[in-house]
Amino acid sequence: MLDLMLRNATLPDGRVGIDIGIEHGRIAALQPHLPAQAGREIDCAGQLVTPPFVDAHFHMDSTLSYGLPRVNRSGTLLEGIALWGELKPLLTQEDLVERALAYCDWAVAKGLLAIRSHVDVCDDRLLAVEALLHVRERVKPYLDLQLVAFPQDGALRSTSALANLERALDLGVDVVGGIPHFERTFADGTESVRVLCELAAERGLMVDMHCDESDDPLSRHIETLAFHAQRLGLQGRVTGSHLTSMHSMDNDYVSKLLPLLREAGVAAIANPLINITLQGRRDTYPKRRGMTRVPELLAAGIPVAFGQDCVMDPWYSLGSGDMLEVAHMGLHVAQMTGQDAMRQCLAAVTTTPAAILGLQGYGLEVGCRADLVLLQAGDPVDAIRLRATRLAVIRGGKLIAATPPATAALQLPGRPAAVDWRRG
Ligand code: FE2
């Protein structure tokens, strides 16, 4: 007798009519018409079951702070940075914890069960670091939170940032962050990449840097990041986040850069919601989109995840923790409308970020953790098209969130009583 059985599921790889048997928090069996019985059964009715959504790039220390101490009137990156500077001295640990926990509730309801969050280490009190370390423990039973020590004001530009970053790592923060394009000079940016990669190598940690988050075609810290990843043997452990300048780089240079990233085992994270709103702000027309070159990176064999980056904070006043919304925007901005490309957009918010974070036991295989999401959708394309309702969210074989199916009652003569947005 199994603990839980999901009957008649469709999987992202196209398999249909699959039963998923769960025992002791793990997937015990996965095949059509499983003869076993279970203590509880969920009829998936042919709808899509995916592993949980994973957000590889987020800022949980600023989330849900929209309006504190005032709103970003212009909606620009620069006013956002200024606003965060105004808010930082006013933060309390209680507020940080409360807002982070509230966001984790939103995430769980949307089937988002793993988040890599950057945490600003440029406040000498390390208030946000301590708060998010506390939150990481609190949410552990239902959400994997990985923290990146992020020197928002520049690892070298801000006098105490590097020491604070090391203190944060000593306290248990998981990943080394950076922001080379924000250092005072290009040379300082280059130096910061070297110093931070060496620090990660010494400590056996992963690296995830905000890298070249501008429209400057000559911002090329990603090349330096790839160089040090290779030099220090950090292949598979280094990520470049944003990489928006790649959008504006010369094609000839990019043709050299992509194989370098591949060789160095560097992954990329695009943040389509925020980058489509913040980049290209100094352009008149034509106006650049600013998102990094997702299809080209994928074609070169480089893993690309889509991140949420911000939800209701000084930089972005929208968002809800819905990674299907992120995939939807990424698909549009990158023009990934081919059949395979649309499926890659689902992978960019599930399996690819799971690999970037190094999540253990993630996936739809026998032996994997029984972390699953049942969607009101027939396949991955439908899931993205509809930003489908998360009918059931399962963690370790237990139901932790449920949402009623989306429908609408129709009152039209000769038409059905309810609308169904699914195809077929
Ligand atoms: Fe970010």
Coordinates of C-alpha atoms and ligand atoms in Angstrom, one line a residue:
M1 CA 0.0 0.0 0.0
L2 CA 1.5 3.3 -1.2
D3 CA 1.0 6.6 0.6
L4 CA -0.3 8.6 -2.3
M5 CA -1.2 7.9 -5.9
L6 CA -1.6 10.4 -8.8
R7 CA -3.7 8.7 -11.5
N8 CA -3.7 9.5 -15.2
A9 CA -1.1 12.3 -15.4
T10 CA 0.4 13.9 -18.5
L11 CA 4.1 14.6 -18.1
P12 CA 6.1 17.5 -19.6
D13 CA 8.0 15.1 -21.9
G14 CA 4.7 14.1 -23.5
R15 CA 4.0 10.8 -21.8
V16 CA 0.2 10.4 -21.1
G17 CA -1.8 8.2 -18.8
I18 CA 0.9 8.0 -16.2
D19 CA 0.3 6.9 -12.6
I20 CA 2.7 8.2 -10.0
G21 CA 3.0 6.2 -6.8
I22 CA 4.5 7.9 -3.7
E23 CA 5.9 6.2 -0.6
H24 CA 8.0 7.7 2.2
G25 CA 8.1 11.1 0.5
R26 CA 9.6 9.8 -2.7
I27 CA 8.4 8.7 -6.1
A28 CA 8.2 4.9 -5.8
A29 CA 6.7 4.1 -9.2
L30 CA 5.9 6.0 -12.4
Q31 CA 4.2 4.1 -15.2
P32 CA 0.8 3.7 -17.0
H33 CA -1.9 1.8 -15.1
L34 CA 0.0 1.1 -11.9
P35 CA -1.7 -1.8 -10.2
A36 CA -0.8 -0.8 -6.7
Q37 CA -3.2 0.8 -4.2
A38 CA -2.6 3.9 -2.1
G39 CA -4.0 5.5 1.1
R40 CA -5.0 8.5 -1.0
E41 CA -5.6 9.0 -4.7
I42 CA -5.7 12.1 -6.8
D43 CA -7.3 11.8 -10.2
C44 CA -5.3 14.1 -12.6
A45 CA -7.8 13.5 -15.4
G46 CA -5.1 13.7 -18.1
Q47 CA -3.8 17.1 -16.9
L48 CA -0.1 18.0 -16.6
V49 CA 2.1 17.1 -13.6
T50 CA 5.4 18.9 -13.4
P51 CA 8.2 18.9 -10.8
P52 CA 7.9 22.2 -8.8
F53 CA 8.8 25.5 -10.2
V54 CA 12.3 26.8 -9.3
D55 CA 13.2 30.5 -9.3
A56 CA 17.0 30.8 -9.8
H57 CA 17.1 34.6 -9.3
F58 CA 15.2 36.5 -6.6
H59 CA 15.7 39.3 -4.0
M60 CA 13.8 38.2 -0.9
D61 CA 15.1 40.9 1.3
S62 CA 13.3 43.6 -0.7
T63 CA 10.2 41.7 -1.7
L64 CA 6.7 43.0 -0.8
S65 CA 8.3 46.3 0.3
Y66 CA 6.4 48.2 -2.4
G67 CA 5.5 51.7 -1.2
L68 CA 8.1 51.7 1.6
P69 CA 9.1 54.4 2.3
R70 CA 7.6 55.7 -1.0
V71 CA 6.7 54.3 -4.4
N72 CA 9.1 54.4 -7.4
R73 CA 7.4 57.2 -9.3
S74 CA 9.5 57.0 -12.5
G75 CA 9.7 53.2 -12.5
T76 CA 13.4 53.4 -13.4
L77 CA 16.4 51.3 -12.2
L78 CA 18.1 54.4 -10.8
E79 CA 15.1 55.5 -8.7
G80 CA 14.8 51.9 -7.6
I81 CA 18.4 51.9 -6.3
A82 CA 17.9 55.3 -4.6
L83 CA 14.7 54.0 -3.0
W84 CA 16.4 50.8 -1.7
G85 CA 19.1 53.1 -0.2
E86 CA 16.4 55.1 1.6
L87 CA 14.6 51.9 2.8
K88 CA 17.7 50.0 4.1
P89 CA 18.3 52.1 7.3
L90 CA 14.6 51.7 8.2
L91 CA 14.5 47.9 7.9
T92 CA 13.9 45.8 10.9
Q93 CA 14.5 42.1 11.2
E94 CA 10.9 41.4 12.1
D95 CA 9.6 43.2 9.0
L96 CA 12.1 41.4 6.8
V97 CA 11.1 38.0 8.2
E98 CA 7.4 38.7 8.0
R99 CA 7.6 39.9 4.3
A100 CA 9.8 37.0 3.3
L101 CA 7.5 34.4 4.9
A102 CA 4.5 36.1 3.2
Y103 CA 6.2 35.8 -0.1
C104 CA 7.0 32.1 0.6
D105 CA 3.3 31.5 1.1
W106 CA 2.6 33.1 -2.3
A107 CA 5.3 30.9 -3.8
V108 CA 4.0 27.7 -2.3
A109 CA 0.5 28.4 -3.6
K110 CA 2.0 28.8 -7.1
G111 CA 4.0 25.6 -6.9
L112 CA 7.3 27.4 -6.5
L113 CA 9.2 25.3 -4.0
A114 CA 12.9 26.3 -4.6
I115 CA 14.3 29.9 -4.7
R116 CA 17.8 31.2 -5.0
S117 CA 17.6 34.6 -3.4
H118 CA 20.4 37.2 -3.4
V119 CA 20.7 39.0 0.0
D120 CA 22.3 42.4 0.2
V121 CA 25.4 42.3 2.4
C122 CA 26.2 46.0 2.3
D123 CA 24.5 46.9 5.5
D124 CA 27.1 46.4 8.2
R125 CA 24.4 45.1 10.6
L126 CA 23.8 42.2 8.2
L127 CA 20.2 42.5 9.2
A128 CA 18.8 41.0 6.0
V129 CA 21.3 38.2 6.1
E130 CA 20.3 37.1 9.6
A131 CA 16.6 37.5 8.7
L132 CA 16.8 35.3 5.6
L133 CA 19.0 32.7 7.3
H134 CA 16.2 32.5 9.9
V135 CA 13.6 32.3 7.1
R136 CA 15.6 29.6 5.3
E137 CA 15.3 27.3 8.4
R138 CA 11.6 28.2 8.9
V139 CA 10.5 27.3 5.4
K140 CA 12.8 24.3 5.0
P141 CA 9.9 21.7 5.4
Y142 CA 8.2 23.2 2.3
L143 CA 10.6 25.4 0.4
D144 CA 14.3 25.2 -0.5
L145 CA 15.8 28.6 -0.1
Q146 CA 19.4 29.1 -1.3
L147 CA 21.0 32.4 -0.4
V148 CA 23.6 34.4 -2.3
A149 CA 25.8 37.0 -0.6
F150 CA 25.2 40.0 -2.8
P151 CA 27.3 43.2 -2.5
Q152 CA 24.6 45.5 -3.9
D153 CA 26.8 48.6 -3.6
G154 CA 29.9 46.9 -5.1
A155 CA 32.3 44.5 -3.6
L156 CA 35.2 46.9 -4.0
R157 CA 33.2 50.2 -4.3
S158 CA 31.7 49.9 -0.9
T159 CA 34.4 49.8 1.8
S160 CA 33.0 47.1 4.0
A161 CA 31.3 45.0 1.4
L162 CA 33.9 42.4 0.9
A163 CA 34.4 41.9 4.7
N164 CA 30.6 41.7 5.1
L165 CA 30.3 39.3 2.3
E166 CA 32.8 37.0 4.0
R167 CA 30.9 37.4 7.3
A168 CA 27.7 36.4 5.6
L169 CA 29.4 33.3 4.2
D170 CA 30.7 32.5 7.7
L171 CA 27.1 32.7 8.9
G172 CA 26.0 30.1 6.4
V173 CA 25.0 32.0 3.2
D174 CA 25.4 29.5 0.4
V175 CA 26.7 31.2 -2.7
V176 CA 29.1 34.0 -3.6
G177 CA 27.5 37.0 -5.5
G178 CA 28.9 40.1 -7.2
I179 CA 28.0 43.1 -9.3
P180 CA 31.1 43.9 -11.4
H181 CA 29.4 46.4 -13.8
F182 CA 28.5 48.5 -10.7
E183 CA 32.1 48.8 -9.5
R184 CA 33.8 52.3 -10.0
T185 CA 35.8 51.3 -13.0
F186 CA 35.9 48.5 -15.5
A187 CA 39.3 47.5 -14.0
D188 CA 37.7 47.3 -10.5
G189 CA 34.8 45.2 -12.0
T190 CA 37.4 42.8 -13.5
E191 CA 39.3 42.7 -10.2
S192 CA 36.0 42.0 -8.2
V193 CA 35.3 39.0 -10.4
R194 CA 38.8 37.6 -9.8
V195 CA 38.6 38.2 -6.0
L196 CA 35.1 36.7 -5.6
C197 CA 35.7 33.7 -7.8
E198 CA 38.9 32.9 -5.8
L199 CA 36.9 33.3 -2.6
A200 CA 34.3 30.8 -3.9
A201 CA 37.0 28.4 -5.0
E202 CA 38.7 28.5 -1.6
R203 CA 35.5 27.8 0.2
G204 CA 34.1 25.3 -2.3
L205 CA 31.1 27.4 -3.0
M206 CA 29.1 28.3 -6.1
V207 CA 29.1 31.7 -7.8
D208 CA 26.2 33.8 -9.1
M209 CA 27.0 37.3 -10.2
H210 CA 24.8 40.1 -11.4
C211 CA 26.8 40.6 -14.5
D212 CA 26.6 43.2 -17.2
E213 CA 23.1 44.4 -16.2
S214 CA 23.2 47.4 -18.6
D215 CA 22.6 48.2 -22.2
D216 CA 26.3 48.9 -22.7
P217 CA 27.6 46.8 -25.6
L218 CA 31.1 47.0 -24.2
S219 CA 30.3 45.8 -20.7
R220 CA 32.1 42.4 -20.8
H221 CA 32.5 41.1 -17.3
I222 CA 30.9 37.9 -18.4
E223 CA 34.0 37.1 -20.4
T224 CA 36.1 37.5 -17.2
L225 CA 33.7 35.4 -15.2
A226 CA 34.0 32.6 -17.7
F227 CA 37.8 33.0 -17.7
H228 CA 38.1 32.6 -13.9
A229 CA 35.5 29.8 -13.8
Q230 CA 37.7 27.8 -16.1
R231 CA 41.0 28.9 -14.5
L232 CA 39.8 27.9 -11.0
G233 CA 38.1 24.6 -12.1
L234 CA 34.6 26.0 -11.2
Q235 CA 32.9 24.5 -14.2
G236 CA 29.2 23.8 -13.5
R237 CA 29.2 26.0 -10.4
V238 CA 29.2 29.5 -11.9
T239 CA 26.2 31.5 -13.1
G240 CA 26.0 34.9 -14.8
S241 CA 22.7 36.6 -14.0
H242 CA 21.0 39.2 -16.2
L243 CA 23.7 39.5 -18.9
T244 CA 21.6 42.1 -20.5
S245 CA 24.5 43.9 -22.2
M246 CA 24.8 40.7 -24.4
H247 CA 21.6 41.9 -26.1
S248 CA 23.6 45.0 -27.4
M249 CA 27.0 43.4 -28.0
D250 CA 28.5 43.1 -31.5
N251 CA 27.5 39.8 -33.1
D252 CA 31.0 39.0 -34.0
Y253 CA 32.1 39.3 -30.4
V254 CA 29.2 37.2 -29.2
S255 CA 30.2 34.4 -31.6
K256 CA 33.4 34.2 -29.7
L257 CA 31.9 34.6 -26.2
L258 CA 29.3 31.8 -26.4
P259 CA 31.8 29.0 -26.9
L260 CA 33.9 30.5 -24.0
L261 CA 30.8 30.2 -21.7
R262 CA 30.2 26.7 -22.9
E263 CA 33.8 25.7 -22.3
A264 CA 33.8 27.3 -18.8
G265 CA 30.5 25.5 -17.8
V266 CA 28.9 28.9 -17.0
A267 CA 25.1 29.0 -16.8
A268 CA 22.9 32.1 -17.6
I269 CA 19.9 33.5 -15.9
A270 CA 17.6 35.9 -17.7
N271 CA 15.0 37.9 -15.8
P272 CA 12.5 38.8 -18.5
L273 CA 9.9 40.7 -16.5
I274 CA 12.3 43.1 -14.9
N275 CA 14.6 43.4 -17.9
I276 CA 11.9 44.2 -20.4
T277 CA 10.8 47.1 -18.1
L278 CA 14.2 48.4 -17.0
Q279 CA 16.5 48.1 -20.0
G280 CA 16.5 50.3 -23.1
R281 CA 15.2 53.2 -21.0
R282 CA 17.7 55.7 -22.6
D283 CA 16.7 54.6 -26.1
T284 CA 14.3 56.5 -28.2
Y285 CA 13.3 54.3 -31.1
P286 CA 14.1 51.6 -32.1
K287 CA 14.1 50.6 -28.4
R288 CA 16.1 47.6 -27.3
R289 CA 14.4 44.8 -25.4
G290 CA 17.5 44.3 -23.2
M291 CA 17.0 40.7 -22.3
T292 CA 20.1 38.5 -22.9
R293 CA 20.3 36.3 -26.0
V294 CA 18.3 33.3 -24.7
P295 CA 17.8 31.2 -27.9
E296 CA 21.5 31.7 -28.9
L297 CA 22.8 30.7 -25.5
L298 CA 20.6 27.6 -25.5
A299 CA 21.7 26.7 -29.1
A300 CA 25.3 27.0 -27.8
G301 CA 24.6 24.4 -25.1
I302 CA 24.6 26.9 -22.2
P303 CA 21.9 26.2 -19.6
V304 CA 19.5 29.2 -19.3
A305 CA 17.0 29.7 -16.5
F306 CA 14.3 32.4 -16.2
G307 CA 14.2 34.2 -12.9
Q308 CA 11.5 36.4 -11.2
D309 CA 14.2 38.8 -9.8
C310 CA 11.7 41.1 -8.0
V311 CA 8.1 41.2 -6.7
M312 CA 6.6 44.4 -5.4
D313 CA 9.8 46.1 -4.4
P314 CA 11.6 49.3 -5.3
W315 CA 12.5 48.0 -8.8
Y316 CA 9.3 46.2 -9.8
S317 CA 5.8 47.0 -8.5
L318 CA 4.2 43.9 -10.0
G319 CA 4.6 40.1 -9.8
S320 CA 3.1 37.3 -7.7
G321 CA 5.6 34.5 -7.5
D322 CA 4.1 32.9 -10.6
M323 CA 7.0 31.3 -12.6
L324 CA 4.6 30.6 -15.5
E325 CA 4.1 34.4 -15.8
V326 CA 7.9 34.6 -16.0
A327 CA 8.1 31.9 -18.6
H328 CA 5.3 33.6 -20.5
M329 CA 7.2 36.9 -20.7
G330 CA 10.5 35.1 -21.5
L331 CA 8.9 33.3 -24.3
H332 CA 7.5 36.5 -25.8
V333 CA 10.6 38.7 -25.4
A334 CA 12.9 36.0 -26.8
Q335 CA 10.4 35.2 -29.6
M336 CA 10.6 31.5 -28.5
T337 CA 7.4 30.5 -30.3
G338 CA 8.5 27.3 -31.9
Q339 CA 7.1 24.1 -30.4
D340 CA 10.4 23.0 -28.9
A341 CA 11.3 26.5 -27.9
M342 CA 8.0 26.9 -25.9
R343 CA 8.8 23.7 -24.0
Q344 CA 12.3 25.0 -23.3
C345 CA 10.6 27.9 -21.6
L346 CA 8.9 25.6 -19.1
A347 CA 12.3 23.9 -18.5
A348 CA 13.7 27.4 -17.9
V349 CA 11.5 27.6 -14.7
T350 CA 11.7 24.0 -13.6
T351 CA 14.5 21.5 -14.5
T352 CA 17.2 24.0 -15.7
P353 CA 17.2 26.2 -12.5
A354 CA 17.0 23.0 -10.4
A355 CA 20.3 22.0 -12.0
I356 CA 21.8 25.4 -11.6
L357 CA 20.9 25.4 -7.8
G358 CA 22.2 21.8 -7.5
L359 CA 18.9 20.6 -6.0
Q360 CA 19.2 17.0 -4.9
G361 CA 16.4 14.5 -5.7
Y362 CA 14.6 16.9 -8.0
G363 CA 12.6 15.5 -11.0
L364 CA 10.0 13.1 -12.3
E365 CA 11.9 9.8 -11.9
V366 CA 11.6 6.9 -9.5
G367 CA 13.6 7.7 -6.4
C368 CA 13.2 11.5 -6.7
R369 CA 11.5 13.5 -4.0
A370 CA 7.8 13.5 -4.3
D371 CA 7.6 17.2 -5.0
L372 CA 4.9 17.7 -7.7
V373 CA 2.5 20.3 -9.2
L374 CA -0.8 19.3 -10.8
L375 CA -1.7 22.0 -13.3
Q376 CA -5.0 22.8 -15.0
A377 CA -3.4 22.3 -18.4
G378 CA -3.0 19.6 -21.0
D379 CA 0.7 20.2 -21.8
P380 CA 3.6 22.6 -21.2
V381 CA 2.5 25.0 -23.9
D382 CA -1.0 25.2 -22.4
A383 CA 0.5 25.7 -18.9
I384 CA 2.4 28.8 -20.1
R385 CA -0.5 30.1 -22.3
L386 CA -2.9 29.9 -19.4
R387 CA -0.5 30.6 -16.6
A388 CA -2.4 27.5 -15.5
T389 CA -4.1 27.1 -12.1
R390 CA -2.0 25.0 -9.6
L391 CA -4.7 22.5 -8.7
A392 CA -2.4 20.7 -6.3
V393 CA 1.0 21.3 -4.9
I394 CA 2.7 18.3 -3.3
R395 CA 5.9 18.4 -1.2
G396 CA 7.5 15.2 0.0
G397 CA 4.3 13.3 -0.9
K398 CA 2.0 15.6 1.1
L399 CA -0.5 18.1 -0.3
I400 CA 0.6 21.5 0.9
A401 CA -1.6 23.8 -1.4
A402 CA -4.6 23.5 -3.6
T403 CA -6.5 26.0 -5.8
P404 CA -9.9 25.4 -7.3
P405 CA -10.0 25.1 -11.1
A406 CA -10.4 28.3 -13.0
T407 CA -13.7 28.5 -14.8
A408 CA -16.5 31.0 -15.5
A409 CA -20.3 30.4 -15.5
L410 CA -21.8 31.3 -18.9
Q411 CA -25.3 32.5 -19.4
L412 CA -25.5 32.3 -23.2
P413 CA -28.4 30.6 -24.9
G414 CA -27.3 27.4 -26.7
R415 CA -23.8 27.5 -25.2
P416 CA -22.2 25.4 -22.5
A417 CA -22.9 26.4 -18.9
A418 CA -19.1 26.8 -18.1
V419 CA -16.2 27.9 -20.1
D420 CA -13.1 25.7 -20.4
W421 CA -9.9 27.4 -21.6
R422 CA -8.0 24.1 -22.3
R423 CA -7.6 22.9 -25.8
G424 CA -9.4 19.9 -27.3
Ligands
FE2_1 FE 18.8 40.7 -9.4

